[in-house]
mmCIF file of C-alpha atoms and ligand atoms in Angstrom:
data_model
loop_
_atom_site.group_PDB
_atom_site.id
_atom_site.type_symbol
_atom_site.label_atom_id
_atom_site.label_comp_id
_atom_site.label_asym_id
_atom_site.label_seq_id
_atom_site.Cartn_x
_atom_site.Cartn_y
_atom_site.Cartn_z
ATOM 1 C CA MET N 243 11.923 65.173 0.322
ATOM 2 C CA VAL N 244 12.981 65.807 3.886
ATOM 3 C CA LEU N 245 16.101 64.577 5.550
ATOM 4 C CA LEU N 246 17.014 67.551 7.636
ATOM 5 C CA LEU N 247 15.442 70.938 7.925
ATOM 6 C CA PRO N 248 17.381 73.805 9.470
ATOM 7 C CA THR N 249 15.115 76.661 10.365
ATOM 8 C CA ASP N 250 16.884 79.150 8.137
ATOM 9 C CA LYS N 251 16.577 77.976 4.544
ATOM 10 C CA LEU N 252 18.746 80.835 3.301
ATOM 11 C CA SER N 253 21.744 79.485 5.168
ATOM 12 C CA TRP N 254 21.497 76.008 3.706
ATOM 13 C CA SER N 255 24.037 76.589 0.987
ATOM 14 C CA GLN N 256 26.706 77.552 3.515
ATOM 15 C CA GLY N 257 26.857 74.091 5.026
ATOM 16 C CA PHE N 258 25.550 72.295 1.943
ATOM 17 C CA PRO N 259 26.893 73.735 -1.318
ATOM 18 C CA ASP N 260 24.541 71.629 -3.464
ATOM 19 C CA CYS N 261 21.632 73.671 -2.100
ATOM 20 C CA SER N 262 22.652 76.517 -4.394
ATOM 21 C CA GLY N 263 23.205 74.222 -7.397
ATOM 22 C CA GLN N 264 21.566 74.396 -10.805
ATOM 23 C CA LYS N 265 19.284 71.365 -10.525
ATOM 24 C CA GLN N 266 17.390 72.080 -7.347
ATOM 25 C CA SER N 267 13.892 71.096 -6.286
ATOM 26 C CA PRO N 268 11.052 71.774 -5.976
ATOM 27 C CA ILE N 269 10.085 73.723 -9.087
ATOM 28 C CA ASN N 270 7.094 75.465 -10.516
ATOM 29 C CA ILE N 271 5.915 73.295 -13.413
ATOM 30 C CA ILE N 272 4.873 75.472 -16.311
ATOM 31 C CA THR N 273 2.607 73.117 -18.202
ATOM 32 C CA GLU N 274 2.828 75.100 -21.422
ATOM 33 C CA ALA N 275 6.596 74.587 -21.451
ATOM 34 C CA THR N 276 6.552 70.833 -20.842
ATOM 35 C CA LEU N 277 7.741 68.452 -23.530
ATOM 36 C CA PHE N 278 5.592 65.435 -24.339
ATOM 37 C CA SER N 279 7.700 62.287 -24.154
ATOM 38 C CA PRO N 280 6.084 59.071 -25.438
ATOM 39 C CA GLN N 281 8.874 57.118 -23.747
ATOM 40 C CA LEU N 282 7.384 57.886 -20.352
ATOM 41 C CA GLN N 283 5.363 54.759 -19.691
ATOM 42 C CA PRO N 284 2.888 54.395 -16.796
ATOM 43 C CA ILE N 285 4.589 54.050 -13.428
ATOM 44 C CA HIS N 286 4.443 50.456 -12.306
ATOM 45 C CA LEU N 287 4.311 49.692 -8.575
ATOM 46 C CA SER N 288 4.980 46.299 -6.998
ATOM 47 C CA GLY N 289 4.482 45.096 -3.462
ATOM 48 C CA TYR N 290 2.643 48.236 -2.391
ATOM 49 C CA ASN N 291 -0.370 46.369 -1.032
ATOM 50 C CA LEU N 292 0.793 45.439 2.458
ATOM 51 C CA PRO N 293 -1.078 43.070 4.780
ATOM 52 C CA PRO N 294 -2.219 44.424 8.176
ATOM 53 C CA SER N 295 0.246 42.044 9.831
ATOM 54 C CA GLU N 296 3.114 44.140 8.433
ATOM 55 C CA GLN N 297 3.961 46.773 11.037
ATOM 56 C CA LEU N 298 5.296 50.055 9.723
ATOM 57 C CA THR N 299 7.066 52.700 11.784
ATOM 58 C CA LEU N 300 5.596 56.176 11.686
ATOM 59 C CA LYS N 301 7.873 58.876 13.063
ATOM 60 C CA ASN N 302 7.800 62.605 13.721
ATOM 61 C CA ASN N 303 11.376 63.626 12.914
ATOM 62 C CA GLY N 304 10.781 67.254 13.820
ATOM 63 C CA HIS N 305 10.487 68.309 10.185
ATOM 64 C CA THR N 306 7.795 66.012 8.834
ATOM 65 C CA VAL N 307 6.036 62.737 9.513
ATOM 66 C CA VAL N 308 7.812 59.756 7.960
ATOM 67 C CA LEU N 309 6.386 56.305 7.276
ATOM 68 C CA ARG N 310 9.148 53.740 6.792
ATOM 69 C CA LEU N 311 8.466 51.298 3.984
ATOM 70 C CA PRO N 312 9.608 47.685 3.669
ATOM 71 C CA ALA N 313 12.137 46.750 0.985
ATOM 72 C CA THR N 314 9.513 44.719 -0.842
ATOM 73 C CA LEU N 315 7.998 47.871 -2.370
ATOM 74 C CA THR N 316 9.448 48.628 -5.778
ATOM 75 C CA MET N 317 8.674 50.768 -8.793
ATOM 76 C CA SER N 318 9.788 50.922 -12.399
ATOM 77 C CA GLY N 319 10.816 54.320 -13.586
ATOM 78 C CA SER N 320 10.124 53.851 -17.317
ATOM 79 C CA ASN N 321 13.859 54.167 -17.871
ATOM 80 C CA GLY N 322 14.668 50.497 -17.415
ATOM 81 C CA GLN N 323 15.766 51.000 -13.821
ATOM 82 C CA GLN N 324 14.243 49.402 -10.740
ATOM 83 C CA TYR N 325 13.807 51.429 -7.595
ATOM 84 C CA GLN N 326 13.175 50.272 -4.065
ATOM 85 C CA ALA N 327 11.014 52.281 -1.667
ATOM 86 C CA VAL N 328 12.478 53.517 1.612
ATOM 87 C CA GLN N 329 9.983 55.896 3.155
ATOM 88 C CA LEU N 330 7.224 58.345 2.450
ATOM 89 C CA HIS N 331 6.547 61.691 4.049
ATOM 90 C CA LEU N 332 4.416 64.770 3.612
ATOM 91 C CA HIS N 333 4.781 68.514 3.176
ATOM 92 C CA TRP N 334 1.989 70.856 4.181
ATOM 93 C CA GLY N 335 1.088 74.456 4.904
ATOM 94 C CA SER N 336 -1.068 75.913 7.649
ATOM 95 C CA PRO N 337 -4.721 76.885 8.018
ATOM 96 C CA ALA N 338 -3.644 80.221 6.535
ATOM 97 C CA GLY N 339 -2.293 78.790 3.309
ATOM 98 C CA PRO N 340 -1.404 75.738 1.219
ATOM 99 C CA GLY N 341 1.921 73.913 1.478
ATOM 100 C CA SER N 342 2.806 71.719 -1.471
ATOM 101 C CA GLU N 343 6.425 71.936 -2.607
ATOM 102 C CA HIS N 344 5.829 71.676 -6.339
ATOM 103 C CA THR N 345 3.513 74.205 -7.868
ATOM 104 C CA VAL N 346 1.763 73.905 -11.235
ATOM 105 C CA ASP N 347 1.451 77.056 -13.304
ATOM 106 C CA GLY N 348 1.990 79.026 -10.127
ATOM 107 C CA GLN N 349 -0.667 77.224 -8.137
ATOM 108 C CA ARG N 350 0.309 75.756 -4.792
ATOM 109 C CA TYR N 351 -1.738 72.821 -3.562
ATOM 110 C CA GLN N 352 -2.732 72.049 0.025
ATOM 111 C CA ALA N 353 -0.057 69.426 0.615
ATOM 112 C CA GLU N 354 2.249 66.979 -1.120
ATOM 113 C CA ILE N 355 3.303 63.384 -0.601
ATOM 114 C CA HIS N 356 6.783 62.119 -1.471
ATOM 115 C CA VAL N 357 7.507 58.402 -1.771
ATOM 116 C CA VAL N 358 11.278 58.056 -1.757
ATOM 117 C CA HIS N 359 13.002 55.242 -3.662
ATOM 118 C CA TYR N 360 16.606 54.423 -4.511
ATOM 119 C CA ASN N 361 18.046 52.738 -7.564
ATOM 120 C CA THR N 362 18.588 49.027 -6.857
ATOM 121 C CA ARG N 363 21.889 49.106 -8.716
ATOM 122 C CA TYR N 364 23.214 50.529 -5.453
ATOM 123 C CA ASP N 365 23.440 48.693 -2.159
ATOM 124 C CA SER N 366 21.641 51.230 0.004
ATOM 125 C CA ILE N 367 19.978 54.604 -0.093
ATOM 126 C CA PHE N 368 23.054 56.106 1.550
ATOM 127 C CA GLN N 369 25.224 54.928 -1.304
ATOM 128 C CA ALA N 370 22.608 55.864 -3.912
ATOM 129 C CA MET N 371 21.809 59.352 -2.720
ATOM 130 C CA THR N 372 25.107 60.804 -3.904
ATOM 131 C CA GLN N 373 24.936 59.166 -7.348
ATOM 132 C CA PRO N 374 23.452 61.054 -10.319
ATOM 133 C CA ASP N 375 20.952 58.254 -10.984
ATOM 134 C CA GLY N 376 20.547 57.253 -7.371
ATOM 135 C CA LEU N 377 17.096 58.372 -6.260
ATOM 136 C CA ALA N 378 13.541 58.474 -7.561
ATOM 137 C CA VAL N 379 10.725 60.256 -5.770
ATOM 138 C CA LEU N 380 7.041 59.858 -6.599
ATOM 139 C CA ALA N 381 5.174 63.050 -5.755
ATOM 140 C CA ALA N 382 1.454 63.740 -5.666
ATOM 141 C CA LEU N 383 -0.349 66.968 -4.917
ATOM 142 C CA LEU N 384 -3.065 66.824 -2.278
ATOM 143 C CA GLN N 385 -6.249 68.874 -2.431
ATOM 144 C CA ALA N 386 -9.171 69.339 -0.084
ATOM 145 C CA GLY N 387 -12.349 67.612 -1.158
ATOM 146 C CA PRO N 388 -15.718 66.657 0.314
ATOM 147 C CA GLU N 389 -14.876 63.099 1.357
ATOM 148 C CA LYS N 390 -12.593 61.651 3.987
ATOM 149 C CA ASN N 391 -9.791 59.720 2.297
ATOM 150 C CA PRO N 392 -9.613 56.283 3.979
ATOM 151 C CA SER N 393 -6.096 55.539 2.735
ATOM 152 C CA TYR N 394 -4.706 58.673 4.361
ATOM 153 C CA GLU N 395 -6.699 57.894 7.483
ATOM 154 C CA HIS N 396 -4.410 54.883 8.042
ATOM 155 C CA VAL N 397 -1.660 57.426 8.713
ATOM 156 C CA LEU N 398 -3.589 60.417 10.059
ATOM 157 C CA GLU N 399 -5.347 58.431 12.783
ATOM 158 C CA HIS N 400 -1.923 57.878 14.363
ATOM 159 C CA LEU N 401 -0.698 61.483 14.227
ATOM 160 C CA GLU N 402 -1.552 62.240 17.870
ATOM 161 C CA GLU N 403 0.717 59.367 18.896
ATOM 162 C CA VAL N 404 3.683 61.122 17.288
ATOM 163 C CA SER N 405 2.849 64.721 18.114
ATOM 164 C CA GLU N 406 6.267 65.486 19.585
ATOM 165 C CA GLU N 407 9.603 65.482 17.805
ATOM 166 C CA GLY N 408 11.221 62.057 18.012
ATOM 167 C CA ASP N 409 7.991 60.194 18.745
ATOM 168 C CA ASP N 410 7.278 57.061 16.799
ATOM 169 C CA THR N 411 4.515 54.498 16.640
ATOM 170 C CA LEU N 412 3.478 51.444 14.652
ATOM 171 C CA VAL N 413 0.955 51.458 11.832
ATOM 172 C CA ALA N 414 -0.657 48.313 10.436
ATOM 173 C CA GLY N 415 0.110 47.636 6.786
ATOM 174 C CA PHE N 416 -2.336 48.845 4.140
ATOM 175 C CA ASN N 417 -2.314 49.501 0.420
ATOM 176 C CA ILE N 418 0.306 52.236 0.149
ATOM 177 C CA ALA N 419 -0.709 52.821 -3.484
ATOM 178 C CA GLY N 420 -3.966 54.239 -2.137
ATOM 179 C CA LEU N 421 -1.997 57.321 -1.045
ATOM 180 C CA LEU N 422 -1.142 58.033 -4.687
ATOM 181 C CA PRO N 423 -3.487 58.996 -7.529
ATOM 182 C CA ALA N 424 -5.354 56.245 -9.354
ATOM 183 C CA ASP N 425 -3.896 57.404 -12.659
ATOM 184 C CA LEU N 426 -0.189 56.613 -12.666
ATOM 185 C CA SER N 427 0.134 57.121 -16.407
ATOM 186 C CA ARG N 428 0.041 60.914 -16.530
ATOM 187 C CA TYR N 429 2.922 62.641 -14.872
ATOM 188 C CA PHE N 430 5.652 65.237 -15.146
ATOM 189 C CA ARG N 431 9.286 64.173 -15.032
ATOM 190 C CA TYR N 432 12.424 66.190 -14.405
ATOM 191 C CA ASN N 433 15.826 65.874 -12.774
ATOM 192 C CA GLY N 434 16.200 67.653 -9.482
ATOM 193 C CA SER N 435 17.306 67.370 -5.905
ATOM 194 C CA LEU N 436 16.411 66.615 -2.337
ATOM 195 C CA THR N 437 14.372 69.603 -1.175
ATOM 196 C CA THR N 438 16.249 69.767 2.125
ATOM 197 C CA PRO N 439 19.955 69.633 2.970
ATOM 198 C CA PRO N 440 22.159 68.124 1.747
ATOM 199 C CA CYS N 441 20.137 68.975 -1.420
ATOM 200 C CA TYR N 442 21.924 66.298 -3.468
ATOM 201 C CA GLN N 443 21.026 66.687 -7.134
ATOM 202 C CA THR N 444 20.365 63.011 -7.612
ATOM 203 C CA VAL N 445 16.578 62.760 -7.780
ATOM 204 C CA MET N 446 14.497 61.696 -10.746
ATOM 205 C CA TRP N 447 11.213 63.405 -9.947
ATOM 206 C CA THR N 448 7.813 62.096 -10.981
ATOM 207 C CA VAL N 449 4.993 64.527 -10.208
ATOM 208 C CA PHE N 450 1.601 63.038 -11.000
ATOM 209 C CA ASN N 451 -0.881 65.066 -12.976
ATOM 210 C CA GLN N 452 -3.832 63.733 -11.050
ATOM 211 C CA THR N 453 -4.237 65.082 -7.548
ATOM 212 C CA VAL N 454 -5.397 63.218 -4.447
ATOM 213 C CA ARG N 455 -8.318 64.463 -2.389
ATOM 214 C CA LEU N 456 -8.469 64.509 1.388
ATOM 215 C CA SER N 457 -11.240 66.038 3.467
ATOM 216 C CA LEU N 458 -10.654 69.499 4.860
ATOM 217 C CA ASP N 459 -10.638 67.972 8.350
ATOM 218 C CA GLN N 460 -7.841 65.628 7.321
ATOM 219 C CA ILE N 461 -5.807 68.503 5.897
ATOM 220 C CA LEU N 462 -6.362 70.478 9.105
ATOM 221 C CA LYS N 463 -5.286 67.521 11.215
ATOM 222 C CA LEU N 464 -2.045 67.357 9.269
ATOM 223 C CA GLU N 465 -1.488 71.066 9.793
ATOM 224 C CA GLU N 466 -2.326 71.250 13.486
ATOM 225 C CA THR N 467 -1.204 68.046 15.225
ATOM 226 C CA LEU N 468 2.574 67.794 15.047
ATOM 227 C CA TYR N 469 5.244 69.763 16.891
ATOM 228 C CA GLY N 470 8.867 70.193 15.892
ATOM 229 C CA ASP N 471 11.873 72.085 17.195
ATOM 230 C CA HIS N 472 11.346 73.974 20.465
ATOM 231 C CA ASP N 473 7.801 72.581 20.714
ATOM 232 C CA LYS N 474 6.810 74.792 17.833
ATOM 233 C CA LEU N 475 3.847 73.725 15.709
ATOM 234 C CA LEU N 476 5.153 71.883 12.664
ATOM 235 C CA GLU N 477 3.680 73.710 9.693
ATOM 236 C CA ASN N 478 4.724 75.199 6.370
ATOM 237 C CA ASN N 479 7.440 72.573 5.949
ATOM 238 C CA PHE N 480 7.891 73.218 2.251
ATOM 239 C CA ARG N 481 10.700 74.733 0.236
ATOM 240 C CA LEU N 482 9.939 77.421 -2.325
ATOM 241 C CA PRO N 483 10.321 76.728 -6.088
ATOM 242 C CA GLN N 484 13.883 76.809 -7.368
ATOM 243 C CA ALA N 485 15.244 78.216 -10.626
ATOM 244 C CA MET N 486 15.136 75.922 -13.661
ATOM 245 C CA HIS N 487 18.571 76.919 -15.039
ATOM 246 C CA GLY N 488 17.609 75.655 -18.476
ATOM 247 C CA ARG N 489 16.084 72.367 -17.381
ATOM 248 C CA ARG N 490 12.999 71.137 -19.229
ATOM 249 C CA VAL N 491 10.118 69.248 -17.695
ATOM 250 C CA LEU N 492 8.910 66.216 -19.628
ATOM 251 C CA ALA N 493 5.281 65.096 -19.607
ATOM 252 C CA SER N 494 4.043 61.568 -20.212
ATOM 253 C CA PHE N 495 1.006 63.061 -21.918
ATOM 254 C CA SER N 496 0.211 65.905 -24.221
ATOM 255 C CA VAL N 497 -0.810 68.914 -22.180
ATOM 256 C CA ALA N 498 -3.544 70.412 -24.357
ATOM 257 C CA ARG N 499 -4.712 73.812 -23.252
ATOM 258 C CA GLY N 500 -6.784 76.827 -24.089
ATOM 259 C CA PRO N 501 -10.195 76.864 -25.704
ATOM 260 C CA GLU N 502 -10.517 73.091 -25.859
ATOM 261 C CA VAL N 503 -10.732 72.923 -22.086
ATOM 262 C CA PRO N 504 -14.394 72.681 -21.047
ATOM 263 C CA SER N 505 -14.898 76.218 -19.838
ATOM 264 C CA VAL N 506 -16.078 77.272 -16.431
ATOM 265 C CA PRO N 507 -17.486 80.819 -16.406
ATOM 266 C CA ASP N 508 -15.355 83.639 -14.937
ATOM 267 C CA ASP N 509 -12.175 82.813 -13.094
ATOM 268 C CA GLY N 510 -13.945 80.359 -10.822
ATOM 269 C CA GLU N 511 -12.387 77.229 -9.526
ATOM 270 C CA ALA N 512 -11.485 74.933 -12.379
ATOM 271 C CA ALA N 513 -10.160 72.205 -10.156
ATOM 272 C CA MET N 514 -12.491 69.678 -11.653
ATOM 273 C CA THR N 515 -11.472 70.581 -15.181
ATOM 274 C CA PRO N 516 -9.179 67.902 -16.504
ATOM 275 C CA VAL N 517 -6.870 68.322 -19.417
ATOM 276 C CA PRO N 518 -9.114 67.763 -22.428
ATOM 277 C CA ASP N 519 -8.027 64.299 -23.419
ATOM 278 C CA GLY N 520 -8.089 63.132 -19.812
ATOM 279 C CA HIS N 521 -9.810 59.820 -19.459
ATOM 280 C CA ALA N 522 -9.880 60.192 -15.706
ATOM 281 C CA GLY N 523 -11.551 63.591 -15.473
ATOM 282 C CA ALA N 524 -14.625 63.363 -13.312
ATOM 283 C CA ALA N 525 -16.314 66.550 -14.445
ATOM 284 C CA ALA N 526 -15.913 65.945 -18.144
ATOM 285 C CA GLY N 527 -16.935 62.342 -17.796
ATOM 286 C CA ARG N 528 -20.265 63.257 -16.307
ATOM 287 C CA GLY N 529 -21.494 65.900 -18.650
ATOM 288 C CA LEU N 530 -19.318 66.276 -21.683
ATOM 289 C CA GLY N 531 -17.449 63.067 -22.177
ATOM 290 C CA PRO N 532 -18.222 60.275 -24.546
ATOM 291 C CA GLY N 533 -20.716 58.850 -22.065
ATOM 292 C CA GLY N 534 -22.998 61.874 -22.364
ATOM 293 C CA SER N 535 -24.408 61.125 -25.795
ATOM 294 C CA SER N 536 -26.239 64.007 -27.359
ATOM 295 C CA PRO N 537 -29.835 63.730 -28.626
ATOM 296 C CA GLU N 538 -28.694 64.585 -32.144
ATOM 297 C CA GLY N 539 -27.001 61.233 -32.290
ATOM 298 C CA THR N 540 -30.261 59.304 -32.192
ATOM 299 C CA GLY N 541 -31.907 60.274 -35.442
ATOM 300 C CA PRO N 542 -34.874 58.635 -37.134
ATOM 301 C CA GLU N 543 -32.595 56.545 -39.308
ATOM 302 C CA THR N 544 -31.726 54.279 -36.394
ATOM 303 C CA HIS N 545 -33.586 51.033 -36.175
ATOM 304 C CA LEU N 546 -35.357 52.229 -33.074
ATOM 305 C CA GLY N 547 -37.132 54.936 -35.042
ATOM 306 C CA SER N 548 -38.959 52.759 -37.579
ATOM 307 C CA SER N 549 -42.379 53.872 -36.406
ATOM 308 C CA PHE N 550 -43.190 57.562 -36.297
ATOM 309 C CA GLN N 551 -44.772 57.347 -32.845
ATOM 310 C CA ALA N 552 -41.923 55.384 -31.341
ATOM 311 C CA GLY N 553 -39.508 57.951 -32.771
ATOM 312 C CA ASP N 554 -41.419 60.772 -31.128
ATOM 313 C CA VAL N 555 -41.436 59.065 -27.768
ATOM 314 C CA LEU N 556 -37.728 58.361 -28.047
ATOM 315 C CA ALA N 557 -37.004 61.954 -29.007
ATOM 316 C CA VAL N 558 -38.885 63.217 -25.964
ATOM 317 C CA LEU N 559 -37.180 60.650 -23.749
ATOM 318 C CA PHE N 560 -33.724 61.556 -24.940
ATOM 319 C CA GLY N 561 -34.572 65.229 -24.705
ATOM 320 C CA VAL N 562 -35.594 64.837 -21.073
ATOM 321 C CA LEU N 563 -32.568 62.648 -20.378
ATOM 322 C CA PHE N 564 -30.262 65.233 -21.886
ATOM 323 C CA ALA N 565 -31.875 68.061 -19.930
ATOM 324 C CA VAL N 566 -31.553 66.152 -16.666
ATOM 325 C CA THR N 567 -27.908 65.287 -17.401
ATOM 326 C CA ALA N 568 -27.127 68.886 -18.291
ATOM 327 C CA LEU N 569 -28.877 70.171 -15.167
ATOM 328 C CA ALA N 570 -27.077 67.651 -12.960
ATOM 329 C CA PHE N 571 -23.790 68.709 -14.480
ATOM 330 C CA LEU N 572 -24.485 72.404 -13.887
ATOM 331 C CA VAL N 573 -25.475 71.735 -10.266
ATOM 332 C CA TYR N 574 -22.355 69.631 -9.853
ATOM 333 C CA VAL N 575 -20.100 72.336 -11.289
ATOM 334 C CA HIS N 576 -21.791 74.951 -9.122
ATOM 335 C CA LYS N 577 -21.323 72.856 -5.986
ATOM 336 C CA GLN N 578 -17.703 72.181 -6.791
ATOM 337 C CA ARG N 579 -17.033 75.852 -7.411
ATOM 338 C CA SER N 580 -18.699 77.098 -4.282
ATOM 339 C CA HIS N 581 -17.011 74.385 -2.250
ATOM 340 C CA SER N 582 -13.621 75.118 -3.741
ATOM 341 C CA ARG N 583 -14.066 78.839 -3.145
ATOM 342 C CA ARG N 584 -14.390 78.244 0.552
ATOM 343 C CA LEU N 585 -11.175 76.280 0.573
ATOM 344 C CA ASP N 586 -9.104 78.608 -1.538
ATOM 345 C CA SER N 587 -7.011 81.449 -0.341
ATOM 346 C CA PRO N 588 -8.273 84.732 -1.788
ATOM 347 C CA ASP N 589 -5.045 85.541 -3.565
ATOM 348 C CA LYS N 590 -4.965 82.354 -5.595
ATOM 349 C CA PRO N 591 -3.551 83.134 -9.003
ATOM 350 C CA LYS N 592 -5.711 82.681 -12.043
ATOM 351 C CA VAL N 593 -4.701 79.518 -13.823
ATOM 352 C CA ILE N 594 -5.588 78.126 -17.207
ATOM 353 C CA TYR N 595 -4.444 74.622 -16.481
ATOM 354 C CA THR N 596 -5.253 72.645 -13.399
ATOM 355 C CA ALA N 597 -4.228 69.137 -12.609
ATOM 356 C CA ALA N 598 -6.840 66.510 -13.279
ATOM 357 C CA THR N 599 -8.637 65.195 -10.250
ATOM 358 C CA THR N 600 -11.139 62.479 -9.584
ATOM 359 C CA GLU N 601 -13.544 61.812 -6.804
ATOM 360 C CA GLU N 602 -12.443 58.186 -6.899
ATOM 361 C CA ASN N 603 -9.332 59.158 -5.007
ATOM 362 C CA ALA N 604 -11.437 59.587 -1.929
ATOM 363 C CA VAL N 605 -12.325 55.944 -1.728
HETATM 364 ZN ZN1 ZN L 880 9.900 65.698 0.609
#
């Protein structure tokens, strides 16, 4: 979350004591250490689908690009509280490296979106932001993928109009939910802070497990279009992970790991590998999920196999079908891996877990 971004992050705590507090954000989410909490219900959004007649202000504030949101957008935080949206903004890196604020098992993603809300028990965000239960931010990690993301294009196509600090423009309303993952049921939850001064420790963070895909061109546009202080290119506007100081991260789902994860040979890109029980995982759904029935399942005892000849034909058919499915899956995995390799920085740490992704995010 960006409100103000002095150039020297180390000096923040001098003017803003909370910046050196014990509940700071962002953090590195260690999936193995998360606690499954069945109380964390799917995030429910209301009023996010805006008509084109609704004009939204998009502004370059010198630290990020901010889209102001009407008061009609609300979310439920699965804690009985209602939150009202105020604005959304982005954090990004540079062509030389990724720039998400939150990292997952040490992996930094290309960029990150924050949708900032305040608790409606308070009269305004200014009153709420100093209260322990005042703010809620929805965060999603953005990755490069093969397709242009039309939802993000609603914002990105206006970036040139706000290239200089202080510039603003109007954007026609669209479905703001399209900027977030399709799966709002799987997320991480922890208590943290604004990631910029005054670093108030009043934010209930929701970091979605599913990532959102933008094309590489869209990521590059974000990294190379805006200018901030002293006409300097606005890039790498993310804060580094902060110490946990004993905090635990909750998960709305059980983060299964290890050998159950469909394996990808060597340490290659596993970006398309969902957590095993993920119903939204694209890769698993194509080749290994319940949809990919195995030929063993269609034995001669089924009613289709009453005649010997028919059974033979069916066996051959299913055999061919299985082979084609398996081949398509291998080609798909290969393409994803080689594509991802091009996009990754060479020093990317080896990770066991990666956030689930789907191609559907691109449309
Ligand atoms: Zn932010």
